[in-house]
Amino acid sequence: MHLENDYWEALQKYNRLQPASVDLDPALLSEVDELRAELDAIDQSLEDDESSEEAERRRDEIENRR
């Protein structure tokens, strides 16, 4: 096995991946909007000192889903 001393030369052997555009499903975009609105409502209730274990649990579920 041959180890190369020049890191830059080693990197030049590989091409970079180029980003590809994708069309997102409108249903997923709609779900994201709904989750964002629900998350905003939960955050507002937490700011108003209406914290509850259920609200915190739901907030975590939404963050994981997004």
PDB file of C-alpha atoms in Angstrom:
ATOM      1  CA  MET A   1       0.000   0.000   0.000  1.00  0.00           C
ATOM      2  CA  HIS A   2       1.344   3.392  -0.988  1.00  0.00           C
ATOM      3  CA  LEU A   3       0.601   6.377   1.248  1.00  0.00           C
ATOM      4  CA  GLU A   4       0.648   9.741  -0.438  1.00  0.00           C
ATOM      5  CA  ASN A   5       2.489  12.544   1.243  1.00  0.00           C
ATOM      6  CA  ASP A   6       0.697  15.388  -0.481  1.00  0.00           C
ATOM      7  CA  TYR A   7      -2.873  15.576   0.776  1.00  0.00           C
ATOM      8  CA  TRP A   8      -3.924  18.055  -1.930  1.00  0.00           C
ATOM      9  CA  GLU A   9      -2.726  15.779  -4.732  1.00  0.00           C
ATOM     10  CA  ALA A  10      -4.600  12.874  -3.183  1.00  0.00           C
ATOM     11  CA  LEU A  11      -7.823  14.897  -3.080  1.00  0.00           C
ATOM     12  CA  GLN A  12      -7.476  15.964  -6.709  1.00  0.00           C
ATOM     13  CA  LYS A  13      -7.998  12.356  -7.788  1.00  0.00           C
ATOM     14  CA  TYR A  14     -11.617  12.486  -6.679  1.00  0.00           C
ATOM     15  CA  ASN A  15     -14.435  14.514  -8.199  1.00  0.00           C
ATOM     16  CA  ARG A  16     -16.806  16.491  -6.037  1.00  0.00           C
ATOM     17  CA  LEU A  17     -20.432  15.513  -5.859  1.00  0.00           C
ATOM     18  CA  GLN A  18     -22.731  18.098  -7.343  1.00  0.00           C
ATOM     19  CA  PRO A  19     -26.064  18.908  -5.686  1.00  0.00           C
ATOM     20  CA  ALA A  20     -29.171  17.761  -7.498  1.00  0.00           C
ATOM     21  CA  SER A  21     -32.529  19.513  -7.418  1.00  0.00           C
ATOM     22  CA  VAL A  22     -35.497  17.464  -6.309  1.00  0.00           C
ATOM     23  CA  ASP A  23     -39.196  18.160  -6.458  1.00  0.00           C
ATOM     24  CA  LEU A  24     -40.771  17.796  -3.040  1.00  0.00           C
ATOM     25  CA  ASP A  25     -44.144  16.178  -2.639  1.00  0.00           C
ATOM     26  CA  PRO A  26     -46.810  18.869  -2.087  1.00  0.00           C
ATOM     27  CA  ALA A  27     -48.325  16.733   0.687  1.00  0.00           C
ATOM     28  CA  LEU A  28     -45.006  16.807   2.566  1.00  0.00           C
ATOM     29  CA  LEU A  29     -44.702  20.560   2.126  1.00  0.00           C
ATOM     30  CA  SER A  30     -48.223  20.961   3.485  1.00  0.00           C
ATOM     31  CA  GLU A  31     -47.405  18.743   6.458  1.00  0.00           C
ATOM     32  CA  VAL A  32     -44.310  20.820   7.218  1.00  0.00           C
ATOM     33  CA  ASP A  33     -46.414  23.995   7.207  1.00  0.00           C
ATOM     34  CA  GLU A  34     -48.962  22.417   9.568  1.00  0.00           C
ATOM     35  CA  LEU A  35     -46.236  21.170  11.908  1.00  0.00           C
ATOM     36  CA  ARG A  36     -44.578  24.586  11.899  1.00  0.00           C
ATOM     37  CA  ALA A  37     -47.878  26.242  12.862  1.00  0.00           C
ATOM     38  CA  GLU A  38     -48.462  23.712  15.649  1.00  0.00           C
ATOM     39  CA  LEU A  39     -44.905  24.197  16.881  1.00  0.00           C
ATOM     40  CA  ASP A  40     -45.379  27.981  16.929  1.00  0.00           C
ATOM     41  CA  ALA A  41     -48.558  27.543  19.003  1.00  0.00           C
ATOM     42  CA  ILE A  42     -46.766  25.261  21.456  1.00  0.00           C
ATOM     43  CA  ASP A  43     -43.850  27.680  21.744  1.00  0.00           C
ATOM     44  CA  GLN A  44     -46.266  30.533  22.411  1.00  0.00           C
ATOM     45  CA  SER A  45     -48.002  28.557  25.158  1.00  0.00           C
ATOM     46  CA  LEU A  46     -44.639  27.720  26.720  1.00  0.00           C
ATOM     47  CA  GLU A  47     -43.694  31.406  26.678  1.00  0.00           C
ATOM     48  CA  ASP A  48     -46.967  32.151  28.482  1.00  0.00           C
ATOM     49  CA  ASP A  49     -45.914  29.763  31.286  1.00  0.00           C
ATOM     50  CA  GLU A  50     -48.486  27.186  30.278  1.00  0.00           C
ATOM     51  CA  SER A  51     -45.881  24.449  30.147  1.00  0.00           C
ATOM     52  CA  SER A  52     -46.974  20.884  30.405  1.00  0.00           C
ATOM     53  CA  GLU A  53     -45.319  17.553  29.970  1.00  0.00           C
ATOM     54  CA  GLU A  54     -47.681  16.787  27.089  1.00  0.00           C
ATOM     55  CA  ALA A  55     -46.728  20.007  25.275  1.00  0.00           C
ATOM     56  CA  GLU A  56     -43.031  19.260  25.669  1.00  0.00           C
ATOM     57  CA  ARG A  57     -43.547  15.696  24.403  1.00  0.00           C
ATOM     58  CA  ARG A  58     -45.508  16.907  21.365  1.00  0.00           C
ATOM     59  CA  ARG A  59     -42.865  19.556  20.645  1.00  0.00           C
ATOM     60  CA  ASP A  60     -40.196  16.836  20.587  1.00  0.00           C
ATOM     61  CA  GLU A  61     -42.336  14.698  18.245  1.00  0.00           C
ATOM     62  CA  ILE A  62     -42.771  17.607  15.847  1.00  0.00           C
ATOM     63  CA  GLU A  63     -39.045  18.412  15.851  1.00  0.00           C
ATOM     64  CA  ASN A  64     -38.229  14.776  15.116  1.00  0.00           C
ATOM     65  CA  ARG A  65     -40.793  14.615  12.293  1.00  0.00           C
ATOM     66  CA  ARG A  66     -39.532  17.800  10.673  1.00  0.00           C
TER      67      ARG A  66
END
